[in-house]
Amino acid sequence: MLAERRHQLILRALRSGGPAAVTDLSEQLGVSPATIRRDLVKLEEDGLLTRVHGGARAEEGDQPFAEVAEVRVAEKDAIAARAAALIADGQSVLLDIGTTAYRLARQLHGRRLTVITSNLVVYEELADDEGIELVLLGGMVRREYRSLVGFLTEDNLRQLHADWLFLGTSGVRPGGQVMDTTVVEVPVKRAMIKASERTVLLADTAKFPGTGMAKVCGPEDLDVVVTNAPVDAATRAAFEEAGVEVVVAGKAQT
């Protein structure tokens, strides 16, 4: 693989998934850790990332949603289609931030639903669909993530109740803990869980274990996990112990 292509993939991984270890990047790209370390040095010299102990993180700043949305599209669409099948017409749905929630929103056109979201891309996707009652939560705009956050968002959620929450994540630990790389989003995610009857985690195979330093919730707060591939044994055991249904695109497991 050419160095330029590796650099593009490294930056895309860091922007979509947060800080990553050299070993993880090495496995994802199929090259040696030494090669990754040299790439990180070059990218840091170019001002595109910051090296941290054992890995790197993307430079702070606006992260283009369109770029992140292009990552693992087929996997996200498979998860979205399976998640959409859980929803009955007439129900209320909370959609979290992130690109998988956006792919799910695309599956909801033509349905008779109430959709509540802090995800500006979801809002834009569904704004012209007259069959959907669309509720956009208030808050401070995070332009790089196309989301709304803060105490206004949390206050709005305390006044609402939804049949379903479809929750995104940057990583799931072997114990089943749902993590996020962005601390400011965590209180909103927790408020969404409290405002919902049932919580569905949307997580493609790259999210096991993924990344994230802030805990959103434990497996006991989940009802269903929708993924595109079987999860590792330790995480599956944690889900089973908590009574969480694991739904793999095309089949269901308990």
CSV table of C-alpha atoms in Angstrom, one decimal:
chain,number,residue,atom,x,y,z
A,1,MET,CA,0.0,0.0,0.0
A,2,LEU,CA,1.3,3.4,-0.9
A,3,ALA,CA,2.3,5.8,1.9
A,4,GLU,CA,-0.2,8.4,0.8
A,5,ARG,CA,-3.1,5.9,0.9
A,6,ARG,CA,-2.0,4.7,4.3
A,7,HIS,CA,-1.9,8.3,5.6
A,8,GLN,CA,-5.5,8.8,4.3
A,9,LEU,CA,-6.7,5.7,6.0
A,10,ILE,CA,-5.0,6.6,9.3
A,11,LEU,CA,-6.5,10.0,9.4
A,12,ARG,CA,-9.9,8.6,8.5
A,13,ALA,CA,-9.7,6.1,11.3
A,14,LEU,CA,-8.7,8.7,13.9
A,15,ARG,CA,-11.4,11.1,12.8
A,16,SER,CA,-14.2,8.6,12.8
A,17,GLY,CA,-13.1,6.5,15.8
A,18,GLY,CA,-11.1,8.8,18.0
A,19,PRO,CA,-7.6,8.1,19.4
A,20,ALA,CA,-6.1,4.8,18.3
A,21,ALA,CA,-3.1,2.6,19.3
A,22,VAL,CA,-0.3,1.8,16.9
A,23,THR,CA,-1.1,-1.9,17.2
A,24,ASP,CA,-4.8,-1.3,16.2
A,25,LEU,CA,-3.8,0.8,13.2
A,26,SER,CA,-1.3,-1.8,12.2
A,27,GLU,CA,-4.0,-4.5,12.2
A,28,GLN,CA,-6.5,-2.4,10.4
A,29,LEU,CA,-4.1,-1.5,7.6
A,30,GLY,CA,-2.2,-4.8,7.4
A,31,VAL,CA,1.3,-3.3,7.8
A,32,SER,CA,3.9,-3.5,10.5
A,33,PRO,CA,3.8,-1.3,13.7
A,34,ALA,CA,7.2,0.2,12.6
A,35,THR,CA,5.6,1.4,9.4
A,36,ILE,CA,2.7,2.9,11.3
A,37,ARG,CA,5.1,4.7,13.7
A,38,ARG,CA,6.9,6.3,10.7
A,39,ASP,CA,3.6,7.3,9.2
A,40,LEU,CA,2.5,8.9,12.5
A,41,VAL,CA,5.8,10.9,12.7
A,42,LYS,CA,5.3,12.2,9.2
A,43,LEU,CA,1.6,13.1,9.8
A,44,GLU,CA,2.5,14.9,13.0
A,45,GLU,CA,5.2,16.9,11.2
A,46,ASP,CA,2.5,17.9,8.7
A,47,GLY,CA,0.3,19.1,11.6
A,48,LEU,CA,-2.5,16.5,10.9
A,49,LEU,CA,-2.4,14.5,14.2
A,50,THR,CA,-0.8,14.4,17.6
A,51,ARG,CA,1.1,11.4,18.8
A,52,VAL,CA,0.2,10.1,22.2
A,53,HIS,CA,1.6,7.2,24.3
A,54,GLY,CA,1.2,4.1,22.2
A,55,GLY,CA,-0.7,5.7,19.4
A,56,ALA,CA,-2.1,9.0,18.0
A,57,ARG,CA,-5.2,11.2,17.9
A,58,ALA,CA,-6.5,13.5,15.2
A,59,GLU,CA,-6.0,17.2,15.6
A,60,GLU,CA,-8.9,19.1,17.2
A,61,GLY,CA,-11.2,20.9,14.8
A,62,ASP,CA,-14.1,20.4,12.5
A,63,GLN,CA,-14.4,16.8,11.3
A,64,PRO,CA,-16.2,16.6,8.0
A,65,PHE,CA,-19.3,14.5,8.5
A,66,ALA,CA,-19.3,13.5,4.9
A,67,GLU,CA,-15.9,11.9,5.3
A,68,VAL,CA,-16.9,9.9,8.3
A,69,ALA,CA,-20.2,8.9,6.7
A,70,GLU,CA,-18.2,7.1,3.9
A,71,VAL,CA,-16.6,4.7,6.3
A,72,ARG,CA,-18.1,1.1,6.4
A,73,VAL,CA,-21.3,2.2,4.6
A,74,ALA,CA,-22.5,-1.3,3.7
A,75,GLU,CA,-22.1,-2.5,7.3
A,76,LYS,CA,-24.0,0.5,8.7
A,77,ASP,CA,-26.8,0.0,6.1
A,78,ALA,CA,-27.2,-3.6,7.1
A,79,ILE,CA,-27.4,-2.6,10.8
A,80,ALA,CA,-29.8,0.2,10.0
A,81,ALA,CA,-32.2,-2.1,8.0
A,82,ARG,CA,-32.3,-4.6,10.8
A,83,ALA,CA,-32.9,-1.8,13.4
A,84,ALA,CA,-35.7,-0.3,11.4
A,85,ALA,CA,-37.5,-3.6,11.4
A,86,LEU,CA,-37.8,-3.3,15.2
A,87,ILE,CA,-40.0,-0.2,14.9
A,88,ALA,CA,-43.8,-0.4,14.5
A,89,ASP,CA,-45.7,2.4,12.8
A,90,GLY,CA,-47.1,4.9,15.3
A,91,GLN,CA,-44.1,4.6,17.7
A,92,SER,CA,-41.7,7.3,18.8
A,93,VAL,CA,-38.0,7.0,18.1
A,94,LEU,CA,-35.0,8.8,19.6
A,95,LEU,CA,-32.0,8.9,17.2
A,96,ASP,CA,-28.5,9.6,18.6
A,97,ILE,CA,-25.7,11.4,16.9
A,98,GLY,CA,-23.4,9.7,14.4
A,99,THR,CA,-23.4,8.2,11.0
A,100,THR,CA,-25.2,4.9,11.8
A,101,ALA,CA,-28.2,6.8,13.2
A,102,TYR,CA,-28.2,8.8,9.9
A,103,ARG,CA,-28.2,5.6,7.9
A,104,LEU,CA,-31.2,4.4,10.1
A,105,ALA,CA,-33.0,7.7,9.4
A,106,ARG,CA,-32.8,6.9,5.7
A,107,GLN,CA,-34.6,3.7,6.3
A,108,LEU,CA,-37.6,5.5,7.9
A,109,HIS,CA,-38.9,7.4,4.9
A,110,GLY,CA,-42.6,6.7,4.3
A,111,ARG,CA,-43.2,5.5,7.8
A,112,ARG,CA,-45.8,7.0,10.3
A,113,LEU,CA,-43.5,7.7,13.2
A,114,THR,CA,-42.4,10.4,15.6
A,115,VAL,CA,-38.6,10.9,15.4
A,116,ILE,CA,-36.8,12.9,18.1
A,117,THR,CA,-33.1,13.7,17.6
A,118,SER,CA,-30.1,15.9,18.4
A,119,ASN,CA,-28.6,14.8,15.1
A,120,LEU,CA,-28.7,17.7,12.6
A,121,VAL,CA,-28.1,15.3,9.6
A,122,VAL,CA,-31.0,13.2,10.7
A,123,TYR,CA,-33.1,16.3,10.9
A,124,GLU,CA,-32.1,17.3,7.4
A,125,GLU,CA,-32.8,13.8,6.1
A,126,LEU,CA,-36.3,13.7,7.4
A,127,ALA,CA,-37.4,17.3,7.4
A,128,ASP,CA,-39.4,17.0,4.1
A,129,ASP,CA,-41.1,13.7,5.0
A,130,GLU,CA,-44.6,14.7,6.0
A,131,GLY,CA,-45.5,11.3,7.4
A,132,ILE,CA,-42.9,11.8,10.2
A,133,GLU,CA,-43.5,14.0,13.2
A,134,LEU,CA,-40.0,15.4,13.7
A,135,VAL,CA,-38.8,16.8,17.0
A,136,LEU,CA,-35.4,18.6,17.0
A,137,LEU,CA,-33.9,18.9,20.4
A,138,GLY,CA,-32.5,22.3,21.4
A,139,GLY,CA,-28.9,23.0,22.5
A,140,MET,CA,-25.5,24.2,21.5
A,141,VAL,CA,-24.4,23.2,18.0
A,142,ARG,CA,-21.3,21.1,17.7
A,143,ARG,CA,-20.5,21.8,14.0
A,144,GLU,CA,-17.9,19.1,13.6
A,145,TYR,CA,-20.2,16.4,14.8
A,146,ARG,CA,-23.4,17.9,13.4
A,147,SER,CA,-25.1,17.6,16.8
A,148,LEU,CA,-26.8,19.6,19.6
A,149,VAL,CA,-25.5,19.3,23.2
A,150,GLY,CA,-25.6,20.9,26.6
A,151,PHE,CA,-28.1,21.6,29.4
A,152,LEU,CA,-30.8,22.7,27.0
A,153,THR,CA,-30.7,19.3,25.2
A,154,GLU,CA,-30.8,17.5,28.5
A,155,ASP,CA,-33.7,19.6,29.7
A,156,ASN,CA,-35.6,18.9,26.5
A,157,LEU,CA,-35.1,15.1,27.0
A,158,ARG,CA,-36.4,15.3,30.6
A,159,GLN,CA,-39.7,16.4,29.1
A,160,LEU,CA,-40.0,13.6,26.5
A,161,HIS,CA,-40.5,9.9,26.4
A,162,ALA,CA,-39.7,7.6,23.4
A,163,ASP,CA,-40.6,4.0,22.7
A,164,TRP,CA,-37.1,3.4,21.2
A,165,LEU,CA,-33.6,4.9,21.5
A,166,PHE,CA,-31.1,4.0,18.9
A,167,LEU,CA,-27.7,4.7,20.5
A,168,GLY,CA,-24.4,5.1,18.8
A,169,THR,CA,-21.0,4.4,20.3
A,170,SER,CA,-17.3,4.7,19.6
A,171,GLY,CA,-16.5,1.5,21.4
A,172,VAL,CA,-17.8,-1.4,23.5
A,173,ARG,CA,-15.6,-2.9,26.2
A,174,PRO,CA,-15.4,-6.7,26.8
A,175,GLY,CA,-17.5,-6.2,30.0
A,176,GLY,CA,-20.3,-4.7,27.8
A,177,GLN,CA,-19.6,-1.0,28.8
A,178,VAL,CA,-20.6,1.5,26.1
A,179,MET,CA,-17.9,4.1,25.6
A,180,ASP,CA,-17.6,7.4,23.8
A,181,THR,CA,-14.6,9.5,22.8
A,182,THR,CA,-16.4,12.8,23.3
A,183,VAL,CA,-17.1,13.7,26.9
A,184,VAL,CA,-19.5,16.5,26.2
A,185,GLU,CA,-21.9,14.0,24.4
A,186,VAL,CA,-22.1,11.6,27.3
A,187,PRO,CA,-24.7,13.5,29.4
A,188,VAL,CA,-27.0,13.8,26.4
A,189,LYS,CA,-26.7,10.0,25.7
A,190,ARG,CA,-27.4,9.2,29.3
A,191,ALA,CA,-30.5,11.5,29.2
A,192,MET,CA,-31.6,9.8,26.1
A,193,ILE,CA,-31.5,6.4,27.8
A,194,LYS,CA,-33.6,7.7,30.7
A,195,ALA,CA,-36.1,9.1,28.3
A,196,SER,CA,-36.6,5.9,26.5
A,197,GLU,CA,-38.6,2.7,27.0
A,198,ARG,CA,-36.1,0.5,25.2
A,199,THR,CA,-32.5,1.2,24.2
A,200,VAL,CA,-30.9,-0.3,21.1
A,201,LEU,CA,-27.1,-0.1,20.6
A,202,LEU,CA,-26.0,0.2,17.0
A,203,ALA,CA,-22.4,-1.1,16.7
A,204,ASP,CA,-20.6,-2.4,13.7
A,205,THR,CA,-17.8,-4.9,14.2
A,206,ALA,CA,-15.1,-2.1,14.4
A,207,LYS,CA,-16.7,-0.9,17.7
A,208,PHE,CA,-15.7,-4.1,19.5
A,209,PRO,CA,-13.6,-2.9,21.3
A,210,GLY,CA,-13.3,0.4,19.4
A,211,THR,CA,-12.2,3.5,21.3
A,212,GLY,CA,-13.5,5.8,24.0
A,213,MET,CA,-12.4,7.1,27.4
A,214,ALA,CA,-15.9,8.1,28.8
A,215,LYS,CA,-18.4,5.5,29.9
A,216,VAL,CA,-22.0,6.1,28.7
A,217,CYS,CA,-23.7,3.1,30.3
A,218,GLY,CA,-23.3,-0.5,31.2
A,219,PRO,CA,-24.9,-3.6,29.5
A,220,GLU,CA,-27.7,-3.5,32.1
A,221,ASP,CA,-29.0,-0.2,30.4
A,222,LEU,CA,-29.4,-1.9,27.0
A,223,ASP,CA,-32.2,-4.0,25.6
A,224,VAL,CA,-30.9,-4.9,22.2
A,225,VAL,CA,-27.5,-4.7,20.4
A,226,VAL,CA,-27.7,-4.6,16.6
A,227,THR,CA,-24.4,-5.4,14.9
A,228,ASN,CA,-23.1,-6.8,11.6
A,229,ALA,CA,-21.0,-9.6,12.9
A,230,PRO,CA,-20.8,-11.9,16.0
A,231,VAL,CA,-19.2,-10.2,19.0
A,232,ASP,CA,-16.3,-11.6,21.0
A,233,ALA,CA,-17.0,-14.2,23.7
A,234,ALA,CA,-16.3,-12.0,26.7
A,235,THR,CA,-18.7,-9.2,25.5
A,236,ARG,CA,-21.3,-11.7,24.5
A,237,ALA,CA,-21.2,-13.3,28.0
A,238,ALA,CA,-21.7,-9.8,29.5
A,239,PHE,CA,-24.7,-9.1,27.3
A,240,GLU,CA,-26.2,-12.5,28.1
A,241,GLU,CA,-25.8,-12.0,31.8
A,242,ALA,CA,-27.6,-8.6,31.5
A,243,GLY,CA,-30.4,-10.1,29.4
A,244,VAL,CA,-29.4,-8.1,26.3
A,245,GLU,CA,-30.6,-9.5,22.9
A,246,VAL,CA,-27.8,-9.5,20.3
A,247,VAL,CA,-29.2,-9.1,16.8
A,248,VAL,CA,-26.8,-9.9,13.9
A,249,ALA,CA,-28.0,-8.6,10.5
A,250,GLY,CA,-30.1,-11.4,9.1
A,251,LYS,CA,-30.6,-13.4,12.3
A,252,ALA,CA,-31.2,-13.0,16.1
A,253,GLN,CA,-29.3,-14.5,19.0
A,254,THR,CA,-29.9,-14.3,22.8
